[in-house]
PDB file of C-alpha atoms in Angstrom:
ATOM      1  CA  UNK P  23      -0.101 -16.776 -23.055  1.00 70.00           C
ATOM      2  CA  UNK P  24      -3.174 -18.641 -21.770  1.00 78.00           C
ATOM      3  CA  UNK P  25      -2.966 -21.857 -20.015  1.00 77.00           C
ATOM      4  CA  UNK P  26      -3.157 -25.370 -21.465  1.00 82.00           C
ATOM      5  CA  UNK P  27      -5.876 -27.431 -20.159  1.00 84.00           C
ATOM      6  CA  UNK P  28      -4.087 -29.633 -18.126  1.00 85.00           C
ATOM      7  CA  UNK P  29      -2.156 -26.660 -16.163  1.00 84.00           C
ATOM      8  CA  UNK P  30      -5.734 -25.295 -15.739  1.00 84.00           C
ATOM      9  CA  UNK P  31      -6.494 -28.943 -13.759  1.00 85.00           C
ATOM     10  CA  UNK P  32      -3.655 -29.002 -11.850  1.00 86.00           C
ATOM     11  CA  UNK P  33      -3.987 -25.207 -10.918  1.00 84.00           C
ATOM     12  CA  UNK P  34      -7.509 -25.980  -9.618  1.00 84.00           C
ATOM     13  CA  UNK P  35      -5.845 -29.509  -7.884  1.00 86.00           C
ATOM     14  CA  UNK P  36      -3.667 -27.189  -5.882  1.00 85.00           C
ATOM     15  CA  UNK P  37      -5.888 -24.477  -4.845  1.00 82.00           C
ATOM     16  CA  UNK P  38      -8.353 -27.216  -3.776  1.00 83.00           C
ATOM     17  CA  UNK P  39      -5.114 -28.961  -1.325  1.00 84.00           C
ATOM     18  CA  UNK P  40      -4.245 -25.581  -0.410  1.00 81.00           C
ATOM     19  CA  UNK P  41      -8.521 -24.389   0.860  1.00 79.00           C
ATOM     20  CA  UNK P  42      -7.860 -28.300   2.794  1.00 83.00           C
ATOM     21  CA  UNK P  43      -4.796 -27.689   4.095  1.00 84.00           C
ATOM     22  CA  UNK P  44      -4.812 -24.335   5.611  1.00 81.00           C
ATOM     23  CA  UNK P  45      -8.367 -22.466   5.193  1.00 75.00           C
ATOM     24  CA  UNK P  46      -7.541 -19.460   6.675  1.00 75.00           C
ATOM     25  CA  UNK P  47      -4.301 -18.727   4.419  1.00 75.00           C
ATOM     26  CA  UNK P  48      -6.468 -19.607   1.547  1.00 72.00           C
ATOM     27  CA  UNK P  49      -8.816 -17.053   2.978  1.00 69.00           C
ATOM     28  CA  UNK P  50      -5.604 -14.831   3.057  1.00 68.00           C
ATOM     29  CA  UNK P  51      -4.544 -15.433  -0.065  1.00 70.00           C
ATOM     30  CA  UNK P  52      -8.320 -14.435  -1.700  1.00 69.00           C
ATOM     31  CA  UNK P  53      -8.344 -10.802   0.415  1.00 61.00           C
ATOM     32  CA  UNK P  54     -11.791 -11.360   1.866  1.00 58.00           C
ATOM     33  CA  UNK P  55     -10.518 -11.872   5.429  1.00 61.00           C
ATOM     34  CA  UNK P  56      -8.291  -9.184   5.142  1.00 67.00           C
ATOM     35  CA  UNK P  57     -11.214  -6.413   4.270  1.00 72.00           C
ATOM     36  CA  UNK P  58     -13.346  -8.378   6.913  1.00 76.00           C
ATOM     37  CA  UNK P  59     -10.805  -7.644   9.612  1.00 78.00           C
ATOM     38  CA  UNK P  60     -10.270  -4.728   8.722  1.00 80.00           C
ATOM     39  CA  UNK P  61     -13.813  -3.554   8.979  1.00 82.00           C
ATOM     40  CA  UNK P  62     -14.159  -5.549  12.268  1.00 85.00           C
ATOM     41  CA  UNK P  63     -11.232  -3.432  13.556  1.00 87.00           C
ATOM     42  CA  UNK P  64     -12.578  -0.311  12.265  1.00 87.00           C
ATOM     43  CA  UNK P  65     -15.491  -0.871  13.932  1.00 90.00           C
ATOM     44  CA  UNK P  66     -14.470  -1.444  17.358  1.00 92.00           C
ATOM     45  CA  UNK P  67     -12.105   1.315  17.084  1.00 92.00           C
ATOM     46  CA  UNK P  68     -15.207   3.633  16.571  1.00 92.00           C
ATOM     47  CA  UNK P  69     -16.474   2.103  19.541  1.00 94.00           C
ATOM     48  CA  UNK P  70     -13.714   2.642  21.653  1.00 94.00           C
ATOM     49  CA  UNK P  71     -13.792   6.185  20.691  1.00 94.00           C
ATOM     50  CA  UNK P  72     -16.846   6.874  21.703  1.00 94.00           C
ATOM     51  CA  UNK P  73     -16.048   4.851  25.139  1.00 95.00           C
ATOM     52  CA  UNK P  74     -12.734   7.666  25.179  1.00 94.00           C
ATOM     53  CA  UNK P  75     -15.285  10.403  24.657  1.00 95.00           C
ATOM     54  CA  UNK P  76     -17.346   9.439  27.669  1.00 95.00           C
ATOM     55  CA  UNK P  77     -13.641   8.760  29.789  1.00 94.00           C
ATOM     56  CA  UNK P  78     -12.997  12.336  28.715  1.00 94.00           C
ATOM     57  CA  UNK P  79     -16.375  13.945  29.316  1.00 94.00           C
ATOM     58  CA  UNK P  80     -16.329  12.311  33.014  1.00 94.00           C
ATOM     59  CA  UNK P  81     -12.852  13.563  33.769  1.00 93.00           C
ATOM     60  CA  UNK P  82     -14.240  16.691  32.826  1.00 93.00           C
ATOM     61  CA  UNK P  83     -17.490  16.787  34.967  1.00 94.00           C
ATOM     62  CA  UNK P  84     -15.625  15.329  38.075  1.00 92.00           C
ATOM     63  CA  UNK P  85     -12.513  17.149  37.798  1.00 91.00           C
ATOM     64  CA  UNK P  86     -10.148  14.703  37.792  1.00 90.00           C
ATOM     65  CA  UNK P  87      -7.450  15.786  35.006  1.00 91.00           C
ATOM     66  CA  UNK P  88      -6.172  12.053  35.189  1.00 93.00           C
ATOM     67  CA  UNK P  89      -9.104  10.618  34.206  1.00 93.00           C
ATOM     68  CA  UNK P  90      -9.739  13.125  31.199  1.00 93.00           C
ATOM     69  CA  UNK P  91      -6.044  12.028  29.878  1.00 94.00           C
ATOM     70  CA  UNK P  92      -6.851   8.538  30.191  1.00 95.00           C
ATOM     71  CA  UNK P  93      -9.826   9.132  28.021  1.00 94.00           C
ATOM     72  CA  UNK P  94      -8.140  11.297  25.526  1.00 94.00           C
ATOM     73  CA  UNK P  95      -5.237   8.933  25.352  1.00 95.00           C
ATOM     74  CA  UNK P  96      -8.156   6.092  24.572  1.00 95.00           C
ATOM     75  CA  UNK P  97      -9.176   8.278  21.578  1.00 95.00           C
ATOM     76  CA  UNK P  98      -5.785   8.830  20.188  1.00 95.00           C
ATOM     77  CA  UNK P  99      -5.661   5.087  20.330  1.00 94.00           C
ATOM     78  CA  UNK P 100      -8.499   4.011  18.653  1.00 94.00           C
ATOM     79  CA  UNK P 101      -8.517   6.605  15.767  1.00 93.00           C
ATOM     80  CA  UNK P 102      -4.937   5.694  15.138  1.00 92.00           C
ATOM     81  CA  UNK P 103      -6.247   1.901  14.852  1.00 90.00           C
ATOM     82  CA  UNK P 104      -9.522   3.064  12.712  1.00 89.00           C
ATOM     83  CA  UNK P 105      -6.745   5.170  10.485  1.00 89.00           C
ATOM     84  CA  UNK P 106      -4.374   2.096   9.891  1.00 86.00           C
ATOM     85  CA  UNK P 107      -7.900  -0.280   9.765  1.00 82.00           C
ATOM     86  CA  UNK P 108      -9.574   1.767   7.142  1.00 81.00           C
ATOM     87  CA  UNK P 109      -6.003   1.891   4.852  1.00 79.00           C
ATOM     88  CA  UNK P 110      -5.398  -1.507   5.245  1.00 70.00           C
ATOM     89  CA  UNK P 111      -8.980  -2.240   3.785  1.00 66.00           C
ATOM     90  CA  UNK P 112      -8.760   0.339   0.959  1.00 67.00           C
ATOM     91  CA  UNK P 113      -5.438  -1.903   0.091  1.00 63.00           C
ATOM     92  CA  UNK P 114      -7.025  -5.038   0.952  1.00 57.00           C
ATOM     93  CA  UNK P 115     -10.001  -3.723  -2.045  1.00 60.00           C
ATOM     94  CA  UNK P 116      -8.052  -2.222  -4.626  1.00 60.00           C
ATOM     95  CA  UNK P 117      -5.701  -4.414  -4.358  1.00 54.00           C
ATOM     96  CA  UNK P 118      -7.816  -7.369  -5.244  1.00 49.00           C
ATOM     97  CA  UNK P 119      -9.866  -5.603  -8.237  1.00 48.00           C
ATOM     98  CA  UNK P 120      -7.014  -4.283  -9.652  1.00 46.00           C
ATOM     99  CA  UNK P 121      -5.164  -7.486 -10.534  1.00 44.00           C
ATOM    100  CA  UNK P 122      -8.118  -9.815 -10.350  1.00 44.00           C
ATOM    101  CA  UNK P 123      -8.725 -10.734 -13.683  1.00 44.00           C
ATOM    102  CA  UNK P 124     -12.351 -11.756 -13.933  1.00 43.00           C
ATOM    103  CA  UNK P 125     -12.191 -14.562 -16.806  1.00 46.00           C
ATOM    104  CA  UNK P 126      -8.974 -16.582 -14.487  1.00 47.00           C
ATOM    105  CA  UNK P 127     -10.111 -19.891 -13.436  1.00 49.00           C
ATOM    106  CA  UNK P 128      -8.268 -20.146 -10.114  1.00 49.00           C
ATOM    107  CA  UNK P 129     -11.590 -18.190  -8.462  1.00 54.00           C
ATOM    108  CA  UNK P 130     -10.030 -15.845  -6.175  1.00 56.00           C
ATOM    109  CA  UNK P 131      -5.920 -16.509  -6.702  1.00 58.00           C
ATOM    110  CA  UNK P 132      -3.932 -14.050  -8.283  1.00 59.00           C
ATOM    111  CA  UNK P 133      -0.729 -13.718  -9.674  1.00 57.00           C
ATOM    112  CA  UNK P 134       1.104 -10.739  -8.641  1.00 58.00           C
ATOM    113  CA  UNK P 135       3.711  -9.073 -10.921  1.00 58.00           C
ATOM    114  CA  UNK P 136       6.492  -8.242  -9.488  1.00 56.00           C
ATOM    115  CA  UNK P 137       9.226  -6.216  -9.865  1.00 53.00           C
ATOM    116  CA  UNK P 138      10.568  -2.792 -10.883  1.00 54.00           C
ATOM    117  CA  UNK P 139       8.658  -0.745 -13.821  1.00 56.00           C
ATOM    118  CA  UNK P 140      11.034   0.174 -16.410  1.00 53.00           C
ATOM    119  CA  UNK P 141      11.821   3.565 -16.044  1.00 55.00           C
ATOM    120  CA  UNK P 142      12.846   5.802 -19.410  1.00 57.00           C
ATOM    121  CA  UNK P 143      16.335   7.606 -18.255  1.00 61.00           C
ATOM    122  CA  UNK P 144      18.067   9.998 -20.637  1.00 60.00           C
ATOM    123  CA  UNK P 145      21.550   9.155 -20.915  1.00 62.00           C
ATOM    124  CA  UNK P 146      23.897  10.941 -18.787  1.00 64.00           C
ATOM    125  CA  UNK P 147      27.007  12.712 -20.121  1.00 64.00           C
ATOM    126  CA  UNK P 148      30.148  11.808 -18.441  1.00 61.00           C
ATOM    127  CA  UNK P 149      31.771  15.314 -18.037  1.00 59.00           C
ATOM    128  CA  UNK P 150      35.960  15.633 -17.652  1.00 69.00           C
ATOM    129  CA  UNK P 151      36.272  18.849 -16.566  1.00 77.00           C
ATOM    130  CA  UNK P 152      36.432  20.651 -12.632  1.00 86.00           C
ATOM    131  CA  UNK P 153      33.537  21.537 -11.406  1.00 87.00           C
ATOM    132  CA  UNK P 154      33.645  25.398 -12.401  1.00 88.00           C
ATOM    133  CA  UNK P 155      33.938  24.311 -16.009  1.00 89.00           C
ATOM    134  CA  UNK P 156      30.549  22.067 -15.443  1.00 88.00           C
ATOM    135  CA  UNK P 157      28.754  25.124 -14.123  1.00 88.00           C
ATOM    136  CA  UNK P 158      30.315  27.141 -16.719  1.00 89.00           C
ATOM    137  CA  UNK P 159      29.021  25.039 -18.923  1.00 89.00           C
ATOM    138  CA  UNK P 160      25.087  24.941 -17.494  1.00 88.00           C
ATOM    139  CA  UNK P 161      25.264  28.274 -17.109  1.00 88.00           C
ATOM    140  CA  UNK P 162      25.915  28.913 -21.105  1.00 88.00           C
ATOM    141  CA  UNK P 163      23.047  26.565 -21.929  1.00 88.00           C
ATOM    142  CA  UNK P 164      20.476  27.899 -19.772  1.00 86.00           C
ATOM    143  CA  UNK P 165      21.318  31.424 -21.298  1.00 85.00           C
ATOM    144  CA  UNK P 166      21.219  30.195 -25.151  1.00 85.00           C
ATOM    145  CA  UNK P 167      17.687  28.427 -24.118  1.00 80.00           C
ATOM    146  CA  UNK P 168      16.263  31.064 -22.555  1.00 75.00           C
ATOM    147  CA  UNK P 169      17.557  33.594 -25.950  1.00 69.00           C
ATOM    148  CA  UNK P 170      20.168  34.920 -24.072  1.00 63.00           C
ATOM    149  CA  UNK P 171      18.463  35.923 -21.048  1.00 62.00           C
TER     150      UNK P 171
END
């Protein structure tokens, strides 16, 4: 059901107090900072893996096994940050296309649903009987599906 005029206004009253207010939750709120971030973090992590592949190379040329861990340990670091960096953005991006609906006139502020989907169960039968009567059971179906095989 679409919005009346007047909840329209006040919508657009509130985002307005809210960009006031607090900018950067605003920002938040709208994804942009979070895919900015996330590049900026994604970034730097490449950077400091290429500063962990010179750490590494040195340990290696000056035989020092200490320094070599140090670098390698510098690696693991930043790929593990450019790994969470890069997901985080993916989120941040399909996140906001998927439920931004281009025609809303809050520019930016979505609603998100929330909530379990309705899953379709089949009914289950309540069954009296001991366990070996159960599997005697099973057993007699699975043979009269599969044509007695």
């Amino acid at each position: 059901m679409p919005l009346s005029e007047e909840e329209l206004r006040l919508l657009e009253q509130m985002e307005r107090a809210l960009v006031e207010e607090d900018p950067k939750f605003a920002s938040t709120l709208r994804g942009t900072s979070m895919r900015q971030s996330a590049r900026r973090r994604a970034i730097f992590a490449g950077v400091c893996f290429t500063t962990g592949i010179a750490v590494l190379m040195a340990g290696a040329i000056t035989e020092l096994w200490a320094v070599g861990v140090v670098g390698f340990v510098i690696m693991l670091a930043s790929a593990y940050v450019a790994i969470t960096a890069i997901r985080g953005q993916q989120a941040a991006a399909s996140g906001s296309s998927e439920q931004r609906p281009s025609s809303h006139p809050a520019r930016g502020f979505t609603v998100i649903e929330g909530g379990r989907a309705a899953r379709t169960r089949r009914p289950r039968r309540v069954s009296t009987g001991s366990f070996m009567e159960r599997m005697e059971e099973r057993w007699r179906r699975r043979r009269e599906g599969n044509g007695g095989f």
